[in-house]
mmCIF file of C-alpha atoms in Angstrom:
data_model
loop_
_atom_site.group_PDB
_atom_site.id
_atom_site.type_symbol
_atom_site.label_atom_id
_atom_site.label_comp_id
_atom_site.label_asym_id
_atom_site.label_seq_id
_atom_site.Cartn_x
_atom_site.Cartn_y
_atom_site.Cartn_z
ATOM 1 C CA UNK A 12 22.214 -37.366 41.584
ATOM 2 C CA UNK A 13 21.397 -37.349 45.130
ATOM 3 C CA UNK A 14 20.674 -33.616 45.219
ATOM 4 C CA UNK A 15 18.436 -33.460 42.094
ATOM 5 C CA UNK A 16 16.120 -36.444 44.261
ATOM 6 C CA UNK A 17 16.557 -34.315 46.944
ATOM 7 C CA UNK A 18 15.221 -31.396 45.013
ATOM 8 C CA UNK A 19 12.604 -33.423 43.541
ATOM 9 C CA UNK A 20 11.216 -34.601 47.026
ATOM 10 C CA UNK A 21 11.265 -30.696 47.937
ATOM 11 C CA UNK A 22 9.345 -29.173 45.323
ATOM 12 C CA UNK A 23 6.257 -32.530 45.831
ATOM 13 C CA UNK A 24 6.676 -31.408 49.558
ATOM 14 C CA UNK A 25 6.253 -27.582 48.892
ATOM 15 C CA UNK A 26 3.351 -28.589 46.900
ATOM 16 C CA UNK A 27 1.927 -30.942 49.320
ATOM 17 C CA UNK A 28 1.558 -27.816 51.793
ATOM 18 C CA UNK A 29 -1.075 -25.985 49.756
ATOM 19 C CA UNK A 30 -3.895 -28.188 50.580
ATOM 20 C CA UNK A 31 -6.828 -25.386 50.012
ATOM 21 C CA UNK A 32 -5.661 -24.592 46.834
ATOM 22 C CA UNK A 33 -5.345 -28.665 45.983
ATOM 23 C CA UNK A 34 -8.977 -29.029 47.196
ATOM 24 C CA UNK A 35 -9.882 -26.290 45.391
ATOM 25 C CA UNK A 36 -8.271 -27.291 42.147
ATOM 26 C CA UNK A 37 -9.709 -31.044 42.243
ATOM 27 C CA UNK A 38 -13.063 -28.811 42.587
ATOM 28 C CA UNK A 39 -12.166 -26.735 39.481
ATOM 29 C CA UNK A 40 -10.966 -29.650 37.506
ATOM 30 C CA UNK A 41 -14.331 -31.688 38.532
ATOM 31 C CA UNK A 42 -16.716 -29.034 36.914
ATOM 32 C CA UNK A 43 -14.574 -28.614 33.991
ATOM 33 C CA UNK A 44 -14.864 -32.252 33.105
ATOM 34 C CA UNK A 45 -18.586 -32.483 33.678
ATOM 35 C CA UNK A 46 -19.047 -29.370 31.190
ATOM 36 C CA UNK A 47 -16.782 -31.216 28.661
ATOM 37 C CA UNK A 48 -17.649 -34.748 29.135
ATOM 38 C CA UNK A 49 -21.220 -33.469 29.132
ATOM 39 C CA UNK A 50 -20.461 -31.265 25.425
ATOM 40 C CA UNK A 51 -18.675 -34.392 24.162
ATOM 41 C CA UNK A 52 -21.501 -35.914 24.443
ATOM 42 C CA UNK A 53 -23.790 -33.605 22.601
ATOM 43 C CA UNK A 54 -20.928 -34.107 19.853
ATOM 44 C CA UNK A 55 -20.915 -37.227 19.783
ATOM 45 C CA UNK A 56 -24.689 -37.881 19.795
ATOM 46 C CA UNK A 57 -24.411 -35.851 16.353
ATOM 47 C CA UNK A 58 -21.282 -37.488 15.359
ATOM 48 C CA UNK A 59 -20.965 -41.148 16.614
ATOM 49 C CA UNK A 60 -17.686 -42.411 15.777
ATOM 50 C CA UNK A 61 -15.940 -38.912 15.304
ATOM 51 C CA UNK A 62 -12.738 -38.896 15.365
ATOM 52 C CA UNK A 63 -12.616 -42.783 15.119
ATOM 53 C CA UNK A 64 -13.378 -43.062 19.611
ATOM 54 C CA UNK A 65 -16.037 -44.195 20.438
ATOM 55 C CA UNK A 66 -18.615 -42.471 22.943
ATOM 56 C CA UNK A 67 -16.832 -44.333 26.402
ATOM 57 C CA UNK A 68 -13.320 -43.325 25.097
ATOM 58 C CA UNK A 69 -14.012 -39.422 23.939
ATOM 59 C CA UNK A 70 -15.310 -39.248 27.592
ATOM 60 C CA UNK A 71 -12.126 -41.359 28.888
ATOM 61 C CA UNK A 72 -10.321 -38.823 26.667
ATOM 62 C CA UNK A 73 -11.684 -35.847 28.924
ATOM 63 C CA UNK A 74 -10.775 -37.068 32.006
ATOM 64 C CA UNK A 75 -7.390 -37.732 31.231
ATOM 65 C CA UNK A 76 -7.382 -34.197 30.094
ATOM 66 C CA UNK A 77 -8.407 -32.662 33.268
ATOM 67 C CA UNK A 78 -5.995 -35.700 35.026
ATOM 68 C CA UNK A 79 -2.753 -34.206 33.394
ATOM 69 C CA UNK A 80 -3.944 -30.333 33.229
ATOM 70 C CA UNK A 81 -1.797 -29.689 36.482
ATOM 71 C CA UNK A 82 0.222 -32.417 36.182
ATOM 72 C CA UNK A 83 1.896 -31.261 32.664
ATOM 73 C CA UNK A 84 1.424 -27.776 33.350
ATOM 74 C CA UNK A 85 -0.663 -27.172 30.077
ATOM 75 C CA UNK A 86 -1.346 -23.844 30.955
ATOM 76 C CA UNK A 87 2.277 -22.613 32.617
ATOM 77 C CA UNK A 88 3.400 -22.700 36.525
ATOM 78 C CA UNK A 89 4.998 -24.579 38.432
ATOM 79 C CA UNK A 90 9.429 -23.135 38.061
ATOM 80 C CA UNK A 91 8.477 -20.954 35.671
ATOM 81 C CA UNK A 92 7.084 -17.891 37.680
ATOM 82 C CA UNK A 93 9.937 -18.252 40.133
ATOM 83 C CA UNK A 94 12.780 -18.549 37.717
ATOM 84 C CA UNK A 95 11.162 -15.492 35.604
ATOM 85 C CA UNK A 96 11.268 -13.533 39.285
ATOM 86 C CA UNK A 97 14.994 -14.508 39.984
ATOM 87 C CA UNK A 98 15.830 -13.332 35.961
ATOM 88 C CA UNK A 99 14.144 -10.051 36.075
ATOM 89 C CA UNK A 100 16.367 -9.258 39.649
ATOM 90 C CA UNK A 101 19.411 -10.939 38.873
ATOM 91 C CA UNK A 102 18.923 -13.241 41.436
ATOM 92 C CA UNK A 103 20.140 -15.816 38.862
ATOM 93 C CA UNK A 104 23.551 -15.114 38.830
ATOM 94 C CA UNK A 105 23.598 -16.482 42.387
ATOM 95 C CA UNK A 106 22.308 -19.620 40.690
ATOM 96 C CA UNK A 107 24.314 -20.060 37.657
ATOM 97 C CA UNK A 108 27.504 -19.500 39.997
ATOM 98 C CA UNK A 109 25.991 -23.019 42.090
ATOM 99 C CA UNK A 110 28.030 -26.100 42.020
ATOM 100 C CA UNK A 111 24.201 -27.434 40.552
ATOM 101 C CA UNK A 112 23.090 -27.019 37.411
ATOM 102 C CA UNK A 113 20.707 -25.030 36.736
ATOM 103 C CA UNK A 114 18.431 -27.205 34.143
ATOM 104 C CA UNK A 115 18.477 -29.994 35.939
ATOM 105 C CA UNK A 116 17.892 -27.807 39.607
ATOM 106 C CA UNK A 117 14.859 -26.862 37.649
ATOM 107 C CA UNK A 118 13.363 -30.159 35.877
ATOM 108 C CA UNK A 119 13.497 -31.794 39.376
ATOM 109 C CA UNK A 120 12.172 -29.105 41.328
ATOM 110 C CA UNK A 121 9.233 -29.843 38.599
ATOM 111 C CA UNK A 122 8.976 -33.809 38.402
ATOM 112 C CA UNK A 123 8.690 -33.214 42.271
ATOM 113 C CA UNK A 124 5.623 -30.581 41.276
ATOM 114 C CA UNK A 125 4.073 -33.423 38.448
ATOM 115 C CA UNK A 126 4.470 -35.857 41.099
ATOM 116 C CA UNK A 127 2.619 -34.081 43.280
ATOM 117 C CA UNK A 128 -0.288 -32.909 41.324
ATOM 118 C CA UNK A 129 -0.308 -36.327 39.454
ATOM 119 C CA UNK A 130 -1.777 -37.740 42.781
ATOM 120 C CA UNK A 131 -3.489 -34.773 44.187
ATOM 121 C CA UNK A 132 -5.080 -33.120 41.552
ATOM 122 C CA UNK A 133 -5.122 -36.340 39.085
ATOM 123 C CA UNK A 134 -6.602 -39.394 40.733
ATOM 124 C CA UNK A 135 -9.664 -38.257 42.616
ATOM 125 C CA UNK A 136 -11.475 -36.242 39.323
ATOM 126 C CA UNK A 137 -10.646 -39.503 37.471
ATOM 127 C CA UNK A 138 -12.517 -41.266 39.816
ATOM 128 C CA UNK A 139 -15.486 -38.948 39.994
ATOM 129 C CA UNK A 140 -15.407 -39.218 35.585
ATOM 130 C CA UNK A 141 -15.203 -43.069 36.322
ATOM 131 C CA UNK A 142 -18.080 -42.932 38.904
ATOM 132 C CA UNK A 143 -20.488 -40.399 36.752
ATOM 133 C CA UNK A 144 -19.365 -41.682 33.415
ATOM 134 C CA UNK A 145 -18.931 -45.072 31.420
ATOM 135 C CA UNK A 146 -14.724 -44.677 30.731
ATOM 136 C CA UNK A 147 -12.304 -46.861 29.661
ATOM 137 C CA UNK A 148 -9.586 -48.259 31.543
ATOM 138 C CA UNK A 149 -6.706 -50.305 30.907
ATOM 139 C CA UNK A 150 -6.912 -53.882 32.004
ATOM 140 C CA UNK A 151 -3.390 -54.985 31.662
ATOM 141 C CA UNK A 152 -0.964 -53.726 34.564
ATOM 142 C CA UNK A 153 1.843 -52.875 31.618
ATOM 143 C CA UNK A 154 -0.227 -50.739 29.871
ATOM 144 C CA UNK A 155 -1.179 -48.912 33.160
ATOM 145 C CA UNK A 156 3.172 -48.437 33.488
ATOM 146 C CA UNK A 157 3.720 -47.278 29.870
ATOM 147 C CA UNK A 158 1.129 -44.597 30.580
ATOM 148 C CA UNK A 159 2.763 -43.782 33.623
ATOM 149 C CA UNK A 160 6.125 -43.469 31.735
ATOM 150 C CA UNK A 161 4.172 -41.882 28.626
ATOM 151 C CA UNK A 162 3.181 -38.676 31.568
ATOM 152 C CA UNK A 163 6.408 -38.597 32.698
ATOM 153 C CA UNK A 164 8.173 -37.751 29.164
ATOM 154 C CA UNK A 165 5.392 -35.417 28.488
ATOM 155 C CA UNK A 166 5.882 -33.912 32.069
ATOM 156 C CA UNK A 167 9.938 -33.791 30.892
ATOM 157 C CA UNK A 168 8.833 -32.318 27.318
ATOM 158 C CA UNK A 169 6.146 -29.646 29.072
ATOM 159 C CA UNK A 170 9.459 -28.320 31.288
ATOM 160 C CA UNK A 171 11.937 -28.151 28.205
ATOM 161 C CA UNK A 172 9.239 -26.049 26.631
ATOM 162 C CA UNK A 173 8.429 -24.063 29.634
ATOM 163 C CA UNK A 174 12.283 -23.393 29.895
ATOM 164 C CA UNK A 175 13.059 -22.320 26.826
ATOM 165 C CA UNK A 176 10.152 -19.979 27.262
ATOM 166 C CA UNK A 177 11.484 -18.768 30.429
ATOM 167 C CA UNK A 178 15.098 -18.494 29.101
ATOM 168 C CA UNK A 179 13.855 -15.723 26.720
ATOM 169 C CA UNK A 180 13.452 -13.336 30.298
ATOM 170 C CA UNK A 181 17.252 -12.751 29.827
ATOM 171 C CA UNK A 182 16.796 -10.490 26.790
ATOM 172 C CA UNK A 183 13.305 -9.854 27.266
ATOM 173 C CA UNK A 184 13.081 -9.177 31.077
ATOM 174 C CA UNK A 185 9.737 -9.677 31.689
ATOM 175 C CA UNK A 186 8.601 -13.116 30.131
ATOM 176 C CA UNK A 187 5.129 -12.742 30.863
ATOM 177 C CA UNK A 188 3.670 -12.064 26.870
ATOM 178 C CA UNK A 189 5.918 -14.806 25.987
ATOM 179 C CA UNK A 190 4.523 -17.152 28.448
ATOM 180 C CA UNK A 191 0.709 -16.421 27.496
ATOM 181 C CA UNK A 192 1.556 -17.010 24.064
ATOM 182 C CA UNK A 193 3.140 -20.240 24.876
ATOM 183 C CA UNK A 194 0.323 -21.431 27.049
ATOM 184 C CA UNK A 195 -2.387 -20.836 24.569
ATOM 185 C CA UNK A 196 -0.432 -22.720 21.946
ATOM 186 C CA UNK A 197 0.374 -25.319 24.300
ATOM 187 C CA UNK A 198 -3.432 -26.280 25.456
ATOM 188 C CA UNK A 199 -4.596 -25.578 21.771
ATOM 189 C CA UNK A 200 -2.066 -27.897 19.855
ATOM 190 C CA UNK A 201 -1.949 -30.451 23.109
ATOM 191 C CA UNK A 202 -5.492 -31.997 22.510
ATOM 192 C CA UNK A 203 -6.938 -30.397 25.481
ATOM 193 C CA UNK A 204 -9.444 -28.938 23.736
ATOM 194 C CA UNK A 205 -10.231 -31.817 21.197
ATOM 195 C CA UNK A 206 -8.440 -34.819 20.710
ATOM 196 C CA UNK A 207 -5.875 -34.261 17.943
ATOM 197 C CA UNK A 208 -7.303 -36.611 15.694
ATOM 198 C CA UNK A 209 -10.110 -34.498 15.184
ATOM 199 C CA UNK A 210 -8.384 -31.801 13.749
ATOM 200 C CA UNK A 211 -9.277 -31.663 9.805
ATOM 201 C CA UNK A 212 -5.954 -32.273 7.098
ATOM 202 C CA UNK A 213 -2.416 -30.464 6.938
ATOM 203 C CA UNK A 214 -3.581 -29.232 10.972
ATOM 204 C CA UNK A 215 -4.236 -32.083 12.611
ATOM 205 C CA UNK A 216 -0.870 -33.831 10.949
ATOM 206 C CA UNK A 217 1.200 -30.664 12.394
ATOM 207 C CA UNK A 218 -0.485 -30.860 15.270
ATOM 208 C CA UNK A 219 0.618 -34.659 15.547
ATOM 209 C CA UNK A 220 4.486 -33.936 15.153
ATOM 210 C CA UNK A 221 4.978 -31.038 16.956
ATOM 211 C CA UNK A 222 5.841 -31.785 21.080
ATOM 212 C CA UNK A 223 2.900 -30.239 22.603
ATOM 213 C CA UNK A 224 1.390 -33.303 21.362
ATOM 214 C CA UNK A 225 3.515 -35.391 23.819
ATOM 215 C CA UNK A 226 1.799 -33.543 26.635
ATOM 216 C CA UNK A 227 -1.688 -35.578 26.431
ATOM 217 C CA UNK A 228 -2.221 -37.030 23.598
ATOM 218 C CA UNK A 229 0.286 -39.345 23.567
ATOM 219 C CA UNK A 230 -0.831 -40.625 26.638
ATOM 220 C CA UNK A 231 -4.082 -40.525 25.776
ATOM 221 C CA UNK A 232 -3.627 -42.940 23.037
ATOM 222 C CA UNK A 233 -1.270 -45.600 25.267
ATOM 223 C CA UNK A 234 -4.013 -45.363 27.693
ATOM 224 C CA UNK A 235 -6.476 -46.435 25.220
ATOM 225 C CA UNK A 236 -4.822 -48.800 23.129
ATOM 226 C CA UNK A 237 -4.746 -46.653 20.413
ATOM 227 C CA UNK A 238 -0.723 -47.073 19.858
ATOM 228 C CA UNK A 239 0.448 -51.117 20.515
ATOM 229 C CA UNK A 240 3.500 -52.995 19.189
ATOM 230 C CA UNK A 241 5.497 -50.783 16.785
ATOM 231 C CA UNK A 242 3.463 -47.954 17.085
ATOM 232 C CA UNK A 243 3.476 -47.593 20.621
ATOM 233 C CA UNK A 244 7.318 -48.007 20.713
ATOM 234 C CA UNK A 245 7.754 -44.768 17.976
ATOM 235 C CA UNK A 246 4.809 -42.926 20.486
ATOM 236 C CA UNK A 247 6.868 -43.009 23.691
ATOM 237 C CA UNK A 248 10.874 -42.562 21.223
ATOM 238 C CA UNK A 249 8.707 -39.554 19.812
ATOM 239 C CA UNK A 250 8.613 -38.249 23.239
ATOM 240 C CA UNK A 251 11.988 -39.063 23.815
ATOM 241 C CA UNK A 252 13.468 -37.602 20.980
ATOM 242 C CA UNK A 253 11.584 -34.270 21.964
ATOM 243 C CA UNK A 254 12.632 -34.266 25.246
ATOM 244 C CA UNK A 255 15.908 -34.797 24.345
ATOM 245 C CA UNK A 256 15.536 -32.284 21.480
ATOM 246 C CA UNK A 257 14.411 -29.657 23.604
ATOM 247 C CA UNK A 258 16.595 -30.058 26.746
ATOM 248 C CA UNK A 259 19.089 -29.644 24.215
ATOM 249 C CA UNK A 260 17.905 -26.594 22.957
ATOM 250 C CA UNK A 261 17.568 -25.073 26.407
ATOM 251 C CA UNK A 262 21.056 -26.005 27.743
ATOM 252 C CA UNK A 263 22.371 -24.063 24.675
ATOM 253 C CA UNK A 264 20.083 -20.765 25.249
ATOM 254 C CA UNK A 265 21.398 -20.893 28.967
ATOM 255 C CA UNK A 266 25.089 -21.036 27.662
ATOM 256 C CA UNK A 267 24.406 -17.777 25.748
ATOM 257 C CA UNK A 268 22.630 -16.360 28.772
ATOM 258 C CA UNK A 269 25.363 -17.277 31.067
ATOM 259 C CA UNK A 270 27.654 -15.779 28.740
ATOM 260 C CA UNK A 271 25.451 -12.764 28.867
ATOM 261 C CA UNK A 272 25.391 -12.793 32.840
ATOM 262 C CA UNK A 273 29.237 -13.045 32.982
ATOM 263 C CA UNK A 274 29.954 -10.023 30.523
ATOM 264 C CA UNK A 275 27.666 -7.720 32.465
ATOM 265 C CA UNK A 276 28.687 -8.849 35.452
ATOM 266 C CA UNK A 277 32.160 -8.361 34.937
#
């Protein structure tokens, strides 16, 4: 255990060290939330209600969004770049013959990255939406820790998806087309775009069950009150069980690519 911290601590640190690109990505995420809290509000003007949030919590909704962009890696980065790299070379072998393993190497290495852009990238365009904009916040200090534990399941669920994704390299080689893919689908069926509610019949109830939907809008809706008692317990064991579901999945596709590794190799 004491190694994966350790790895954890490194990859916030390596993050930590790109401070223009930090400043420059609270910049980016800034203007992105004043064009969308500023379209949401065209919507809602039309549409009061839509949805079934309100004006202050469609706009609390968009901040969040631009909050957890980096930190979830809706759109890809963080490991999977790297590990991609080290598949493609056959650098991996090196790591797969580790006394580490190699998931978990990886899904620290990224809660160190979350960490990181949680506070760096996160905090300071919240406050600007808070500042500029009428949002809502918690009042309670547990809900404020069930969010925080709602992110870091979706931060978990992001990576087994991201893994998988980057597993497929193996056969594949270069995993970029897959990756694309994945990110599109990931910041479409996430909520990023609109909250999932919105989405009309049969698409807005897949939307709701598949895990991209643990990403941000689950904690969207413990941040807002939207889940409590009951419901909020099956929102955060709904992230669980796809965390667990996909970690599974993952250590199974690296079993057949180790496999893979050790025929060639040998």
């Amino acid at each position: 255990m004491r190694l994966y911290v350790a790895v954890a601590v490194s990859g916030f640190r390596r993050f930590a060290t790109y401070r223009v690109a930090t400043a420059a990505g609270v910049f980016t995420n800034t203007v992105f939330g004043f064009i969308m809290a500023y379209t949401y509000i065209a919507l809602w003007d039309e549409r009061p209600g839509l949805g079934g949030y309100d004006l202050p919590e469609a706009l609390t909704f968009v901040w969040l969004g631009q909050a957890l962009l980096m930190t979830s890696a809706m759109m890809g980065g963080g490991f999977s770049d790297e590990l991609v790299e080290r598949i493609r070379t056959g650098d991996v072998a090196i790591d797969l013959y580790r006394p580490a393993d190699l998931q978990l190497w990886w899904l620290a290495a990224d809660l160190g990255r979350a960490a990181f852009h949680l506070l760096g990238r996160g905090i300071l365009p919240m406050v600007l939406g808070w500042l500029a904009f009428e949002l809502v916040l918690p009042a309670r200090p547990v809900v404020w820790a069930l969010f925080l534990l709602s992110v870091a399941l979706g931060v978990v669920v992001s990576f087994a998806i991201r893994y998988l994704v980057v597993l497929t390299a193996f056969w594949l080689l270069d995993g970029n087309g897959v990756s694309q893919m994945a990110n599109l689908v990931t910041v479409f069926f996430s909520g990023m775009l609109l909250p999932l509610p919105l989405f009309p019949g049969w698409l807005g109830e897949l939307a709701r069950v598949l895990p991209f939907s643990a990403l941000l809008q689950v904690p969207s809706d413990v941040f807002l009150g939207r889940v409590v008692g009951r419901d909020l317990v099956g929102a955060l064991l709904f992230q669980v069980a796809w965390a667990v579901a996909l970690l599974g999945a993952g250590r199974a596709l690296q079993s057949v690519a180790t496999r893979k590794v050790v025929v060639q190799g040998g």
